[in-house]
PDB file of C-alpha atoms in Angstrom:
ATOM      1  CA  VAL U   1     -33.805 -76.788 -47.428  1.00 67.00           C
ATOM      2  CA  GLY U   2     -31.345 -79.309 -46.021  1.00 58.00           C
ATOM      3  CA  SER U   3     -33.525 -80.449 -43.105  1.00 69.00           C
ATOM      4  CA  ASP U   4     -34.363 -83.911 -44.578  1.00 82.00           C
ATOM      5  CA  HIS U   5     -38.042 -83.490 -43.680  1.00 87.00           C
ATOM      6  CA  ALA U   6     -40.737 -85.166 -45.764  1.00 93.00           C
ATOM      7  CA  ASP U   7     -42.470 -81.817 -46.351  1.00 93.00           C
ATOM      8  CA  ALA U   8     -39.813 -81.101 -48.989  1.00 94.00           C
ATOM      9  CA  VAL U   9     -42.398 -82.718 -51.294  1.00 96.00           C
ATOM     10  CA  PHE U  10     -44.300 -79.398 -51.219  1.00 96.00           C
ATOM     11  CA  TYR U  11     -41.388 -77.019 -51.762  1.00 95.00           C
ATOM     12  CA  HIS U  12     -38.345 -78.612 -53.428  1.00 96.00           C
ATOM     13  CA  PRO U  13     -38.942 -82.078 -54.960  1.00 96.00           C
ATOM     14  CA  ALA U  14     -35.220 -82.627 -55.608  1.00 96.00           C
ATOM     15  CA  LEU U  15     -34.690 -82.800 -51.819  1.00 96.00           C
ATOM     16  CA  VAL U  16     -36.849 -85.922 -51.566  1.00 96.00           C
ATOM     17  CA  THR U  17     -33.689 -88.018 -52.095  1.00 93.00           C
ATOM     18  CA  GLY U  18     -32.594 -87.315 -48.519  1.00 83.00           C
ATOM     19  CA  ALA U  19     -36.012 -87.023 -46.892  1.00 89.00           C
ATOM     20  CA  SER U  20     -37.590 -89.548 -44.537  1.00 90.00           C
ATOM     21  CA  GLY U  21     -40.249 -89.913 -41.886  1.00 93.00           C
ATOM     22  CA  PHE U  22     -43.785 -88.592 -41.510  1.00 96.00           C
ATOM     23  CA  GLY U  23     -45.083 -85.133 -40.617  1.00 96.00           C
ATOM     24  CA  LEU U  24     -48.317 -83.309 -39.795  1.00 97.00           C
ATOM     25  CA  ASP U  25     -48.886 -79.530 -39.833  1.00 98.00           C
ATOM     26  CA  TRP U  26     -51.841 -77.301 -39.008  1.00 98.00           C
ATOM     27  CA  GLN U  27     -52.097 -73.516 -39.469  1.00 97.00           C
ATOM     28  CA  ARG U  28     -54.830 -71.120 -38.363  1.00 95.00           C
ATOM     29  CA  TRP U  29     -55.643 -67.562 -39.439  1.00 94.00           C
ATOM     30  CA  SER U  30     -59.205 -67.145 -38.138  1.00 88.00           C
ATOM     31  CA  SER U  31     -62.254 -69.168 -37.135  1.00 84.00           C
ATOM     32  CA  GLU U  32     -63.074 -69.722 -40.838  1.00 83.00           C
ATOM     33  CA  SER U  33     -59.548 -70.014 -42.265  1.00 92.00           C
ATOM     34  CA  SER U  34     -57.147 -72.870 -41.632  1.00 96.00           C
ATOM     35  CA  ALA U  35     -54.827 -75.258 -43.451  1.00 97.00           C
ATOM     36  CA  ALA U  36     -53.557 -78.765 -42.781  1.00 98.00           C
ATOM     37  CA  ALA U  37     -50.812 -80.869 -44.362  1.00 98.00           C
ATOM     38  CA  ALA U  38     -49.440 -84.388 -44.070  1.00 98.00           C
ATOM     39  CA  SER U  39     -46.302 -85.761 -45.732  1.00 98.00           C
ATOM     40  CA  ALA U  40     -44.211 -88.927 -45.768  1.00 97.00           C
ATOM     41  CA  ALA U  41     -41.012 -89.973 -47.558  1.00 96.00           C
ATOM     42  CA  VAL U  42     -38.923 -93.140 -48.014  1.00 95.00           C
ATOM     43  CA  ASP U  43     -36.053 -94.402 -50.162  1.00 93.00           C
ATOM     44  CA  TRP U  44     -37.222 -96.137 -53.361  1.00 90.00           C
ATOM     45  CA  LEU U  45     -35.679 -97.366 -56.621  1.00 87.00           C
ATOM     46  CA  GLY U  46     -32.303 -95.787 -56.035  1.00 89.00           C
ATOM     47  CA  GLY U  47     -33.781 -92.438 -55.071  1.00 93.00           C
ATOM     48  CA  GLY U  48     -36.523 -91.109 -52.855  1.00 95.00           C
ATOM     49  CA  VAL U  49     -40.297 -90.970 -53.110  1.00 97.00           C
ATOM     50  CA  ALA U  50     -42.681 -88.778 -51.127  1.00 97.00           C
ATOM     51  CA  VAL U  51     -46.399 -88.192 -50.868  1.00 98.00           C
ATOM     52  CA  GLY U  52     -48.162 -85.151 -49.468  1.00 98.00           C
ATOM     53  CA  LEU U  53     -51.732 -84.103 -48.737  1.00 98.00           C
ATOM     54  CA  ARG U  54     -52.791 -80.487 -48.202  1.00 98.00           C
ATOM     55  CA  SER U  55     -56.073 -78.715 -47.517  1.00 97.00           C
ATOM     56  CA  LEU U  56     -56.987 -75.043 -47.204  1.00 95.00           C
ATOM     57  CA  GLN U  57     -60.374 -73.538 -46.439  1.00 94.00           C
ATOM     58  CA  PHE U  58     -61.491 -69.934 -45.994  1.00 91.00           C
ATOM     59  CA  SER U  59     -64.298 -67.583 -47.041  1.00 87.00           C
ATOM     60  CA  SER U  60     -64.231 -64.826 -49.647  1.00 82.00           C
ATOM     61  CA  PRO U  61     -66.436 -61.818 -50.453  1.00 75.00           C
ATOM     62  CA  GLY U  62     -66.513 -62.831 -54.144  1.00 66.00           C
ATOM     63  CA  GLY U  63     -65.757 -65.581 -56.639  1.00 61.00           C
ATOM     64  CA  GLY U  64     -63.425 -66.027 -59.598  1.00 58.00           C
ATOM     65  CA  GLY U  65     -59.833 -64.863 -59.368  1.00 56.00           C
ATOM     66  CA  THR U  66     -60.741 -62.427 -56.558  1.00 57.00           C
ATOM     67  CA  ALA U  67     -61.359 -65.421 -54.287  1.00 58.00           C
ATOM     68  CA  ALA U  68     -57.645 -66.277 -54.131  1.00 65.00           C
ATOM     69  CA  PRO U  69     -55.506 -63.129 -54.139  1.00 64.00           C
ATOM     70  CA  GLY U  70     -51.833 -63.258 -53.248  1.00 68.00           C
ATOM     71  CA  GLY U  71     -50.535 -63.054 -49.701  1.00 76.00           C
ATOM     72  CA  GLN U  72     -52.311 -64.087 -46.514  1.00 88.00           C
ATOM     73  CA  ASP U  73     -54.264 -60.983 -45.487  1.00 85.00           C
ATOM     74  CA  HIS U  74     -57.503 -62.214 -47.095  1.00 84.00           C
ATOM     75  CA  LEU U  75     -57.387 -65.308 -44.884  1.00 88.00           C
ATOM     76  CA  PHE U  76     -58.260 -63.166 -41.854  1.00 87.00           C
ATOM     77  CA  ASP U  77     -61.426 -61.802 -43.509  1.00 83.00           C
ATOM     78  CA  VAL U  78     -64.903 -63.315 -43.339  1.00 81.00           C
ATOM     79  CA  GLY U  79     -66.881 -63.511 -46.581  1.00 79.00           C
ATOM     80  CA  SER U  80     -70.055 -65.071 -47.935  1.00 79.00           C
ATOM     81  CA  VAL U  81     -68.426 -67.441 -50.464  1.00 87.00           C
ATOM     82  CA  PRO U  82     -66.762 -70.616 -49.114  1.00 89.00           C
ATOM     83  CA  VAL U  83     -63.433 -71.449 -50.763  1.00 90.00           C
ATOM     84  CA  SER U  84     -61.437 -74.661 -50.406  1.00 92.00           C
ATOM     85  CA  GLU U  85     -58.459 -76.341 -51.998  1.00 93.00           C
ATOM     86  CA  ARG U  86     -57.385 -79.971 -51.631  1.00 96.00           C
ATOM     87  CA  SER U  87     -54.245 -81.392 -53.206  1.00 96.00           C
ATOM     88  CA  LEU U  88     -52.391 -84.684 -53.471  1.00 98.00           C
ATOM     89  CA  THR U  89     -48.688 -84.396 -54.293  1.00 98.00           C
ATOM     90  CA  LEU U  90     -46.447 -87.249 -55.467  1.00 98.00           C
ATOM     91  CA  ALA U  91     -42.715 -86.676 -55.906  1.00 98.00           C
ATOM     92  CA  TYR U  92     -39.693 -88.701 -56.969  1.00 98.00           C
ATOM     93  CA  ALA U  93     -36.043 -87.662 -56.947  1.00 97.00           C
ATOM     94  CA  ARG U  94     -32.669 -89.279 -57.472  1.00 95.00           C
ATOM     95  CA  GLU U  95     -29.051 -88.333 -57.961  1.00 94.00           C
ATOM     96  CA  LEU U  96     -27.930 -87.643 -61.521  1.00 93.00           C
ATOM     97  CA  PRO U  97     -24.603 -89.080 -62.738  1.00 88.00           C
ATOM     98  CA  LEU U  98     -23.283 -85.536 -63.076  1.00 82.00           C
ATOM     99  CA  TYR U  99     -21.706 -83.238 -60.475  1.00 85.00           C
ATOM    100  CA  ASP U 100     -23.571 -84.898 -57.555  1.00 90.00           C
ATOM    101  CA  ILE U 101     -26.794 -83.105 -58.509  1.00 96.00           C
ATOM    102  CA  ASP U 102     -30.190 -84.411 -57.384  1.00 96.00           C
ATOM    103  CA  ALA U 103     -33.173 -83.936 -59.699  1.00 97.00           C
ATOM    104  CA  GLY U 104     -36.812 -84.205 -58.715  1.00 97.00           C
ATOM    105  CA  VAL U 105     -40.301 -83.861 -60.124  1.00 98.00           C
ATOM    106  CA  ALA U 106     -43.625 -83.533 -58.320  1.00 98.00           C
ATOM    107  CA  VAL U 107     -47.174 -83.954 -59.612  1.00 98.00           C
ATOM    108  CA  ASP U 108     -49.943 -82.008 -57.855  1.00 96.00           C
ATOM    109  CA  LEU U 109     -53.543 -83.160 -58.271  1.00 96.00           C
ATOM    110  CA  VAL U 110     -55.564 -80.144 -57.135  1.00 94.00           C
ATOM    111  CA  ASP U 111     -59.283 -79.764 -56.448  1.00 94.00           C
ATOM    112  CA  GLU U 112     -60.386 -76.111 -56.109  1.00 90.00           C
ATOM    113  CA  ARG U 113     -63.891 -75.085 -55.043  1.00 90.00           C
ATOM    114  CA  VAL U 114     -65.309 -71.559 -54.932  1.00 88.00           C
ATOM    115  CA  GLY U 115     -68.934 -71.602 -53.839  1.00 84.00           C
ATOM    116  CA  SER U 116     -70.658 -74.067 -56.185  1.00 82.00           C
ATOM    117  CA  THR U 117     -67.866 -73.889 -58.808  1.00 86.00           C
ATOM    118  CA  GLN U 118     -65.272 -76.667 -58.955  1.00 87.00           C
ATOM    119  CA  HIS U 119     -61.983 -76.934 -60.834  1.00 87.00           C
ATOM    120  CA  ALA U 120     -59.721 -79.999 -60.992  1.00 91.00           C
ATOM    121  CA  VAL U 121     -56.213 -79.280 -62.250  1.00 92.00           C
ATOM    122  CA  THR U 122     -52.875 -81.080 -62.567  1.00 94.00           C
ATOM    123  CA  LEU U 123     -49.721 -79.079 -61.909  1.00 95.00           C
ATOM    124  CA  PHE U 124     -46.033 -79.972 -61.959  1.00 96.00           C
ATOM    125  CA  ASP U 125     -42.945 -78.891 -60.017  1.00 97.00           C
ATOM    126  CA  VAL U 126     -39.413 -79.640 -61.243  1.00 98.00           C
ATOM    127  CA  GLY U 127     -36.170 -78.924 -59.464  1.00 97.00           C
ATOM    128  CA  LEU U 128     -32.477 -79.524 -58.850  1.00 97.00           C
ATOM    129  CA  ALA U 129     -30.477 -79.653 -55.616  1.00 96.00           C
ATOM    130  CA  ARG U 130     -26.849 -80.032 -54.594  1.00 95.00           C
ATOM    131  CA  ALA U 131     -24.760 -79.927 -51.446  1.00 93.00           C
ATOM    132  CA  VAL U 132     -22.305 -77.029 -51.570  1.00 93.00           C
ATOM    133  CA  GLY U 133     -19.922 -77.130 -48.640  1.00 90.00           C
ATOM    134  CA  PRO U 134     -21.882 -76.984 -45.365  1.00 90.00           C
ATOM    135  CA  VAL U 135     -25.212 -76.055 -47.014  1.00 93.00           C
ATOM    136  CA  THR U 136     -27.685 -77.490 -49.513  1.00 94.00           C
ATOM    137  CA  VAL U 137     -28.835 -75.397 -52.471  1.00 96.00           C
ATOM    138  CA  ALA U 138     -32.099 -76.131 -54.327  1.00 97.00           C
ATOM    139  CA  PHE U 139     -33.867 -74.522 -57.281  1.00 98.00           C
ATOM    140  CA  THR U 140     -37.487 -75.292 -58.176  1.00 98.00           C
ATOM    141  CA  VAL U 141     -39.988 -74.227 -60.834  1.00 97.00           C
ATOM    142  CA  HIS U 142     -43.482 -74.360 -59.307  1.00 96.00           C
ATOM    143  CA  ASP U 143     -46.987 -75.035 -60.621  1.00 93.00           C
ATOM    144  CA  ILE U 144     -46.464 -75.649 -64.323  1.00 94.00           C
ATOM    145  CA  GLY U 145     -49.845 -76.157 -65.998  1.00 91.00           C
ATOM    146  CA  GLU U 146     -53.277 -74.607 -66.448  1.00 85.00           C
ATOM    147  CA  LYS U 147     -54.668 -72.727 -63.442  1.00 77.00           C
ATOM    148  CA  PRO U 148     -58.333 -71.988 -64.298  1.00 65.00           C
ATOM    149  CA  LEU U 149     -59.200 -70.160 -61.077  1.00 65.00           C
ATOM    150  CA  LEU U 150     -56.421 -67.609 -61.610  1.00 61.00           C
ATOM    151  CA  ASP U 151     -56.523 -67.769 -65.424  1.00 59.00           C
ATOM    152  CA  THR U 152     -52.748 -67.262 -65.684  1.00 63.00           C
ATOM    153  CA  GLY U 153     -52.119 -69.902 -68.361  1.00 72.00           C
ATOM    154  CA  ARG U 154     -49.577 -72.709 -68.243  1.00 80.00           C
ATOM    155  CA  GLU U 155     -46.634 -70.550 -67.189  1.00 85.00           C
ATOM    156  CA  PRO U 156     -45.026 -71.458 -63.836  1.00 88.00           C
ATOM    157  CA  ALA U 157     -46.473 -69.705 -60.801  1.00 86.00           C
ATOM    158  CA  ALA U 158     -43.059 -69.143 -59.195  1.00 92.00           C
ATOM    159  CA  TYR U 159     -39.328 -69.809 -59.363  1.00 96.00           C
ATOM    160  CA  THR U 160     -37.573 -70.412 -56.040  1.00 97.00           C
ATOM    161  CA  LEU U 161     -33.905 -70.653 -55.049  1.00 98.00           C
ATOM    162  CA  GLY U 162     -33.389 -71.985 -51.528  1.00 96.00           C
ATOM    163  CA  VAL U 163     -30.359 -72.622 -49.337  1.00 96.00           C
ATOM    164  CA  GLY U 164     -30.078 -74.183 -45.896  1.00 94.00           C
ATOM    165  CA  GLY U 165     -27.814 -75.931 -43.445  1.00 91.00           C
ATOM    166  CA  TYR U 166     -28.694 -77.489 -40.082  1.00 84.00           C
ATOM    167  CA  GLY U 167     -27.127 -79.167 -37.081  1.00 78.00           C
ATOM    168  CA  ARG U 168     -23.853 -77.238 -37.046  1.00 84.00           C
ATOM    169  CA  GLN U 169     -22.362 -77.540 -33.566  1.00 85.00           C
ATOM    170  CA  VAL U 170     -21.117 -74.286 -32.031  1.00 85.00           C
ATOM    171  CA  GLY U 171     -19.985 -75.034 -28.492  1.00 83.00           C
ATOM    172  CA  PRO U 172     -23.023 -76.380 -26.592  1.00 85.00           C
ATOM    173  CA  LEU U 173     -25.427 -75.185 -29.305  1.00 91.00           C
ATOM    174  CA  ASP U 174     -26.835 -76.522 -32.578  1.00 91.00           C
ATOM    175  CA  VAL U 175     -27.138 -73.792 -35.204  1.00 95.00           C
ATOM    176  CA  GLY U 176     -29.039 -73.807 -38.497  1.00 94.00           C
ATOM    177  CA  VAL U 177     -29.727 -71.231 -41.195  1.00 95.00           C
ATOM    178  CA  ALA U 178     -32.016 -71.090 -44.227  1.00 96.00           C
ATOM    179  CA  GLY U 179     -33.081 -68.610 -46.867  1.00 96.00           C
ATOM    180  CA  HIS U 180     -34.910 -68.305 -50.162  1.00 97.00           C
ATOM    181  CA  LEU U 181     -35.196 -65.938 -53.107  1.00 97.00           C
ATOM    182  CA  GLY U 182     -38.103 -66.211 -55.518  1.00 96.00           C
ATOM    183  CA  LEU U 183     -39.950 -64.701 -58.442  1.00 94.00           C
ATOM    184  CA  ASP U 184     -43.748 -65.058 -58.380  1.00 88.00           C
ATOM    185  CA  ARG U 185     -46.403 -64.968 -61.109  1.00 82.00           C
ATOM    186  CA  GLU U 186     -46.737 -61.193 -60.743  1.00 81.00           C
ATOM    187  CA  GLN U 187     -43.011 -60.826 -61.500  1.00 86.00           C
ATOM    188  CA  GLU U 188     -42.487 -59.718 -57.904  1.00 89.00           C
ATOM    189  CA  ILE U 189     -39.358 -60.764 -56.014  1.00 93.00           C
ATOM    190  CA  THR U 190     -39.975 -62.656 -52.778  1.00 94.00           C
ATOM    191  CA  TRP U 191     -37.396 -63.441 -50.125  1.00 96.00           C
ATOM    192  CA  GLY U 192     -36.946 -64.759 -46.626  1.00 97.00           C
ATOM    193  CA  ALA U 193     -34.212 -65.857 -44.237  1.00 97.00           C
ATOM    194  CA  GLY U 194     -34.033 -67.332 -40.787  1.00 97.00           C
ATOM    195  CA  ALA U 195     -31.925 -69.057 -38.171  1.00 96.00           C
ATOM    196  CA  GLU U 196     -32.417 -71.540 -35.379  1.00 96.00           C
ATOM    197  CA  ILE U 197     -30.424 -72.108 -32.205  1.00 97.00           C
ATOM    198  CA  GLY U 198     -30.791 -75.351 -30.292  1.00 95.00           C
ATOM    199  CA  TYR U 199     -29.576 -76.319 -26.824  1.00 94.00           C
ATOM    200  CA  TRP U 200     -29.473 -79.874 -25.496  1.00 89.00           C
ATOM    201  CA  PRO U 201     -29.271 -80.220 -21.691  1.00 88.00           C
ATOM    202  CA  ILE U 202     -29.096 -83.990 -22.187  1.00 86.00           C
ATOM    203  CA  GLN U 203     -28.391 -86.104 -25.262  1.00 83.00           C
ATOM    204  CA  GLY U 204     -31.478 -86.607 -27.441  1.00 83.00           C
ATOM    205  CA  ARG U 205     -33.450 -83.722 -25.895  1.00 89.00           C
ATOM    206  CA  THR U 206     -32.951 -80.444 -27.766  1.00 92.00           C
ATOM    207  CA  PHE U 207     -34.868 -77.184 -27.287  1.00 96.00           C
ATOM    208  CA  VAL U 208     -34.810 -74.856 -30.292  1.00 96.00           C
ATOM    209  CA  ALA U 209     -35.565 -71.141 -30.749  1.00 98.00           C
ATOM    210  CA  ARG U 210     -36.193 -69.803 -34.249  1.00 97.00           C
ATOM    211  CA  PHE U 211     -36.500 -66.353 -35.794  1.00 97.00           C
ATOM    212  CA  GLY U 212     -36.764 -65.095 -39.347  1.00 97.00           C
ATOM    213  CA  PHE U 213     -37.434 -62.229 -41.734  1.00 97.00           C
ATOM    214  CA  GLN U 214     -39.714 -62.249 -44.804  1.00 95.00           C
ATOM    215  CA  ASP U 215     -40.713 -59.796 -47.480  1.00 93.00           C
ATOM    216  CA  VAL U 216     -44.028 -57.997 -46.943  1.00 90.00           C
ATOM    217  CA  PRO U 217     -46.317 -57.429 -49.967  1.00 86.00           C
ATOM    218  CA  ASP U 218     -47.443 -53.854 -50.614  1.00 85.00           C
ATOM    219  CA  GLY U 219     -50.486 -53.014 -48.527  1.00 85.00           C
ATOM    220  CA  SER U 220     -50.160 -56.073 -46.286  1.00 89.00           C
ATOM    221  CA  ASP U 221     -50.618 -55.975 -42.509  1.00 91.00           C
ATOM    222  CA  ALA U 222     -48.003 -58.718 -42.084  1.00 93.00           C
ATOM    223  CA  SER U 223     -44.923 -58.202 -39.963  1.00 95.00           C
ATOM    224  CA  PRO U 224     -41.561 -58.971 -41.597  1.00 96.00           C
ATOM    225  CA  LEU U 225     -40.587 -60.867 -38.432  1.00 97.00           C
ATOM    226  CA  THR U 226     -41.409 -64.482 -37.619  1.00 97.00           C
ATOM    227  CA  ALA U 227     -40.647 -66.547 -34.529  1.00 98.00           C
ATOM    228  CA  GLY U 228     -40.976 -70.110 -33.351  1.00 97.00           C
ATOM    229  CA  PHE U 229     -39.887 -72.866 -31.004  1.00 97.00           C
ATOM    230  CA  ALA U 230     -39.301 -76.595 -31.377  1.00 96.00           C
ATOM    231  CA  PHE U 231     -38.454 -79.668 -29.327  1.00 96.00           C
ATOM    232  CA  TRP U 232     -36.347 -82.437 -30.850  1.00 91.00           C
ATOM    233  CA  GLY U 233     -36.618 -85.870 -29.252  1.00 90.00           C
ATOM    234  CA  ASP U 234     -35.047 -89.137 -30.336  1.00 87.00           C
ATOM    235  CA  ASP U 235     -37.825 -89.979 -32.799  1.00 89.00           C
ATOM    236  CA  ILE U 236     -40.187 -87.001 -32.671  1.00 93.00           C
ATOM    237  CA  THR U 237     -40.112 -83.256 -33.321  1.00 94.00           C
ATOM    238  CA  VAL U 238     -42.775 -80.793 -32.119  1.00 97.00           C
ATOM    239  CA  GLU U 239     -42.851 -77.289 -33.639  1.00 97.00           C
ATOM    240  CA  TRP U 240     -44.690 -73.964 -33.300  1.00 98.00           C
ATOM    241  CA  ALA U 241     -44.334 -70.848 -35.464  1.00 97.00           C
ATOM    242  CA  PHE U 242     -45.986 -67.419 -35.434  1.00 96.00           C
ATOM    243  CA  ARG U 243     -46.167 -64.444 -37.807  1.00 96.00           C
ATOM    244  CA  PRO U 244     -47.815 -61.249 -36.537  1.00 96.00           C
ATOM    245  CA  PHE U 245     -50.463 -59.359 -38.544  1.00 94.00           C
ATOM    246  CA  SER U 246     -51.328 -55.932 -37.181  1.00 90.00           C
ATOM    247  CA  ASP U 247     -55.112 -56.086 -37.757  1.00 83.00           C
ATOM    248  CA  ALA U 248     -55.648 -59.764 -36.927  1.00 84.00           C
ATOM    249  CA  ASP U 249     -58.014 -60.522 -34.025  1.00 82.00           C
ATOM    250  CA  GLU U 250     -55.625 -63.183 -32.721  1.00 82.00           C
ATOM    251  CA  GLY U 251     -52.517 -61.114 -33.419  1.00 89.00           C
ATOM    252  CA  GLY U 252     -51.383 -63.166 -36.388  1.00 94.00           C
ATOM    253  CA  THR U 253     -51.189 -66.691 -37.769  1.00 95.00           C
ATOM    254  CA  HIS U 254     -50.053 -69.729 -35.789  1.00 96.00           C
ATOM    255  CA  ARG U 255     -48.611 -72.933 -37.225  1.00 97.00           C
ATOM    256  CA  PHE U 256     -48.138 -76.203 -35.340  1.00 98.00           C
ATOM    257  CA  GLY U 257     -46.288 -79.294 -36.520  1.00 97.00           C
ATOM    258  CA  VAL U 258     -45.223 -82.746 -35.389  1.00 97.00           C
ATOM    259  CA  ARG U 259     -42.727 -84.992 -37.195  1.00 95.00           C
ATOM    260  CA  PHE U 260     -41.811 -88.630 -36.663  1.00 93.00           C
ATOM    261  CA  ASN U 261     -38.340 -89.748 -37.742  1.00 82.00           C
TER     262      ASN U 261
END
């Protein structure tokens, strides 16, 4: 929230009004489980438009709703049933003539495959965002529409309130903070918060350390702590993030990203 990255298309469509550039991300859990994403955003028709592509593939011991449980622990397991999800997301947002509020909507075209079974679904996200002092606040309702694989009906999959502020100069450092509070489809509260501290030895070359805390689902091997590093150049950003899992062969899940401004 508040970072102006194009990947807002996946999380808070109302933030697309201030987003720009192009980004690529790749995340790995195990040799059979990984995800990739690409996003881009530009100004258009008095607002902002963004497009995003995502893919996820892993293996599961069974089909149906058991193939996609909540959390990430199942992504470290090896099963006999291949599972994949591909999605195309289109979002548009613009400022409303009321209290400086931005409104956005995103359409997700999702292709889900579990073994030889395929589902094609269309889901919607809607949200609002507003700058409040030094931070940006956004609220989004996620995944409105039928979800055949999970069989949870047309009710939203989650409600998320996010807040963030970046690039605040504190002496020789750049400081940013972000957090979210959510309610998922199981009526469970989710939360997370983090901070980043950047140092620039010369103008246009900033080295950033990041750390955060997230909720841990019951029975999960995930650590509540996350960490990461980034490099900000004039027109490019390179990022790495890591979350430990106690029983993971590689110690946890790694995420890499590159963004072009």
